[in-house]
Amino acid sequence: MILSLDAINEAFGPYADLYRDVLGVKANASNEQIQHAYFQKRNTLFHTLAELENTSSSDAKTVNRRFQAERRMDAVVMTLRILGDNNSRAAYDDIRA
């Protein structure tokens, strides 16, 4: 199985660990813990994006913050898809070892 980690690498860097760096959980986290961490990260990012949406400023700093938040949201969703599927999670665990 080939895993595409492009979204994660773009948002968190090429050496980011899906467990630790993206979701903030241990590698032996249960599916429930992974889902809980996903929802926490997603809610935080939704809040950030909503704040930026309500900002009338369109300066470079605000645009960049929005872009980074969107990239992180993509990465968090991709992380759940990988770690939430037993086969994908096993493949990821093999490449991170």
PDB file of C-alpha atoms in Angstrom:
ATOM      1  CA  MET A   1       0.000   0.000   0.000  1.00  0.00           C
ATOM      2  CA  ILE A   2       1.358   3.424  -0.945  1.00  0.00           C
ATOM      3  CA  LEU A   3       0.483   6.284   1.374  1.00  0.00           C
ATOM      4  CA  SER A   4       0.507   9.847   0.130  1.00  0.00           C
ATOM      5  CA  LEU A   5       1.683  12.095   2.930  1.00  0.00           C
ATOM      6  CA  ASP A   6       1.983  15.248   0.818  1.00  0.00           C
ATOM      7  CA  ALA A   7      -0.676  17.191   2.720  1.00  0.00           C
ATOM      8  CA  ILE A   8       0.937  16.306   6.047  1.00  0.00           C
ATOM      9  CA  ASN A   9       4.433  17.169   4.812  1.00  0.00           C
ATOM     10  CA  GLU A  10       3.194  20.496   3.455  1.00  0.00           C
ATOM     11  CA  ALA A  11       1.468  21.502   6.682  1.00  0.00           C
ATOM     12  CA  PHE A  12       3.700  19.993   9.361  1.00  0.00           C
ATOM     13  CA  GLY A  13       7.032  19.348   7.624  1.00  0.00           C
ATOM     14  CA  PRO A  14       8.577  16.291   5.967  1.00  0.00           C
ATOM     15  CA  TYR A  15       9.493  14.594   9.255  1.00  0.00           C
ATOM     16  CA  ALA A  16       6.154  15.088  10.994  1.00  0.00           C
ATOM     17  CA  ASP A  17       4.751  12.129  12.859  1.00  0.00           C
ATOM     18  CA  LEU A  18       0.995  11.649  12.410  1.00  0.00           C
ATOM     19  CA  TYR A  19       0.515  10.557  15.985  1.00  0.00           C
ATOM     20  CA  ARG A  20       2.696  13.019  17.868  1.00  0.00           C
ATOM     21  CA  ASP A  21       2.934  16.084  15.612  1.00  0.00           C
ATOM     22  CA  VAL A  22      -0.459  16.154  13.927  1.00  0.00           C
ATOM     23  CA  LEU A  23      -2.859  14.741  16.530  1.00  0.00           C
ATOM     24  CA  GLY A  24      -0.798  14.911  19.712  1.00  0.00           C
ATOM     25  CA  VAL A  25      -1.427  11.293  20.738  1.00  0.00           C
ATOM     26  CA  LYS A  26       0.835   8.342  21.501  1.00  0.00           C
ATOM     27  CA  ALA A  27       1.589   5.786  18.784  1.00  0.00           C
ATOM     28  CA  ASN A  28      -0.397   3.149  20.661  1.00  0.00           C
ATOM     29  CA  ALA A  29      -3.500   5.358  20.907  1.00  0.00           C
ATOM     30  CA  SER A  30      -6.835   3.621  20.511  1.00  0.00           C
ATOM     31  CA  ASN A  31      -9.190   4.470  17.652  1.00  0.00           C
ATOM     32  CA  GLU A  32     -11.341   6.372  20.140  1.00  0.00           C
ATOM     33  CA  GLN A  33      -8.370   8.453  21.304  1.00  0.00           C
ATOM     34  CA  ILE A  34      -7.418   9.188  17.700  1.00  0.00           C
ATOM     35  CA  GLN A  35     -10.967  10.290  16.875  1.00  0.00           C
ATOM     36  CA  HIS A  36     -11.138  12.445  19.995  1.00  0.00           C
ATOM     37  CA  ALA A  37      -7.835  14.149  19.121  1.00  0.00           C
ATOM     38  CA  TYR A  38      -9.031  14.620  15.533  1.00  0.00           C
ATOM     39  CA  PHE A  39     -12.213  16.377  16.652  1.00  0.00           C
ATOM     40  CA  GLN A  40     -10.264  18.614  19.035  1.00  0.00           C
ATOM     41  CA  LYS A  41      -7.808  19.647  16.298  1.00  0.00           C
ATOM     42  CA  ARG A  42     -10.605  20.100  13.783  1.00  0.00           C
ATOM     43  CA  ASN A  43     -12.614  22.298  16.133  1.00  0.00           C
ATOM     44  CA  THR A  44      -9.566  24.437  16.911  1.00  0.00           C
ATOM     45  CA  LEU A  45      -8.849  24.880  13.202  1.00  0.00           C
ATOM     46  CA  PHE A  46     -12.524  25.660  12.440  1.00  0.00           C
ATOM     47  CA  HIS A  47     -12.399  28.335  15.140  1.00  0.00           C
ATOM     48  CA  THR A  48      -9.204  29.805  13.672  1.00  0.00           C
ATOM     49  CA  LEU A  49     -10.649  29.798  10.159  1.00  0.00           C
ATOM     50  CA  ALA A  50     -13.891  31.410  11.367  1.00  0.00           C
ATOM     51  CA  GLU A  51     -11.941  34.179  13.116  1.00  0.00           C
ATOM     52  CA  LEU A  52      -9.903  34.800   9.978  1.00  0.00           C
ATOM     53  CA  GLU A  53     -13.056  34.796   7.851  1.00  0.00           C
ATOM     54  CA  ASN A  54     -14.561  37.494  10.057  1.00  0.00           C
ATOM     55  CA  THR A  55     -11.437  39.635   9.783  1.00  0.00           C
ATOM     56  CA  SER A  56     -11.790  42.422   7.282  1.00  0.00           C
ATOM     57  CA  SER A  57      -8.036  42.528   6.819  1.00  0.00           C
ATOM     58  CA  SER A  58      -6.620  40.998   3.671  1.00  0.00           C
ATOM     59  CA  ASP A  59      -2.991  41.770   4.420  1.00  0.00           C
ATOM     60  CA  ALA A  60      -0.302  39.213   3.610  1.00  0.00           C
ATOM     61  CA  LYS A  61      -0.057  38.011   7.214  1.00  0.00           C
ATOM     62  CA  THR A  62      -3.787  37.241   7.440  1.00  0.00           C
ATOM     63  CA  VAL A  63      -3.816  35.549   4.034  1.00  0.00           C
ATOM     64  CA  ASN A  64      -0.832  33.431   5.058  1.00  0.00           C
ATOM     65  CA  ARG A  65      -2.442  32.448   8.384  1.00  0.00           C
ATOM     66  CA  ARG A  66      -5.578  31.355   6.538  1.00  0.00           C
ATOM     67  CA  PHE A  67      -3.536  29.372   4.018  1.00  0.00           C
ATOM     68  CA  GLN A  68      -1.607  27.644   6.813  1.00  0.00           C
ATOM     69  CA  ALA A  69      -4.812  26.836   8.737  1.00  0.00           C
ATOM     70  CA  GLU A  70      -6.383  25.357   5.596  1.00  0.00           C
ATOM     71  CA  ARG A  71      -3.276  23.228   4.969  1.00  0.00           C
ATOM     72  CA  ARG A  72      -3.344  22.001   8.550  1.00  0.00           C
ATOM     73  CA  MET A  73      -7.035  21.130   8.242  1.00  0.00           C
ATOM     74  CA  ASP A  74      -6.273  19.072   5.126  1.00  0.00           C
ATOM     75  CA  ALA A  75      -3.461  17.320   7.005  1.00  0.00           C
ATOM     76  CA  VAL A  76      -5.635  16.562  10.034  1.00  0.00           C
ATOM     77  CA  VAL A  77      -8.357  15.055   7.826  1.00  0.00           C
ATOM     78  CA  MET A  78      -5.775  12.972   5.947  1.00  0.00           C
ATOM     79  CA  THR A  79      -4.300  11.812   9.246  1.00  0.00           C
ATOM     80  CA  LEU A  80      -7.682  10.528  10.413  1.00  0.00           C
ATOM     81  CA  ARG A  81      -8.159   8.709   7.105  1.00  0.00           C
ATOM     82  CA  ILE A  82      -4.801   6.988   7.543  1.00  0.00           C
ATOM     83  CA  LEU A  83      -4.908   6.231  11.261  1.00  0.00           C
ATOM     84  CA  GLY A  84      -8.632   5.444  11.284  1.00  0.00           C
ATOM     85  CA  ASP A  85      -8.222   2.590   8.794  1.00  0.00           C
ATOM     86  CA  ASN A  86      -6.480  -0.514  10.161  1.00  0.00           C
ATOM     87  CA  ASN A  87      -4.686  -1.346   6.894  1.00  0.00           C
ATOM     88  CA  SER A  88      -3.531   2.230   6.282  1.00  0.00           C
ATOM     89  CA  ARG A  89      -2.450   2.580   9.899  1.00  0.00           C
ATOM     90  CA  ALA A  90      -0.399  -0.626   9.691  1.00  0.00           C
ATOM     91  CA  ALA A  91       1.225   0.612   6.456  1.00  0.00           C
ATOM     92  CA  TYR A  92       2.029   3.952   8.104  1.00  0.00           C
ATOM     93  CA  ASP A  93       3.445   2.221  11.177  1.00  0.00           C
ATOM     94  CA  ASP A  94       5.685   0.152   8.885  1.00  0.00           C
ATOM     95  CA  ILE A  95       7.145   3.206   7.131  1.00  0.00           C
ATOM     96  CA  ARG A  96       7.651   5.199  10.332  1.00  0.00           C
ATOM     97  CA  ALA A  97       9.559   2.345  12.018  1.00  0.00           C
TER      98      ALA A  97
END
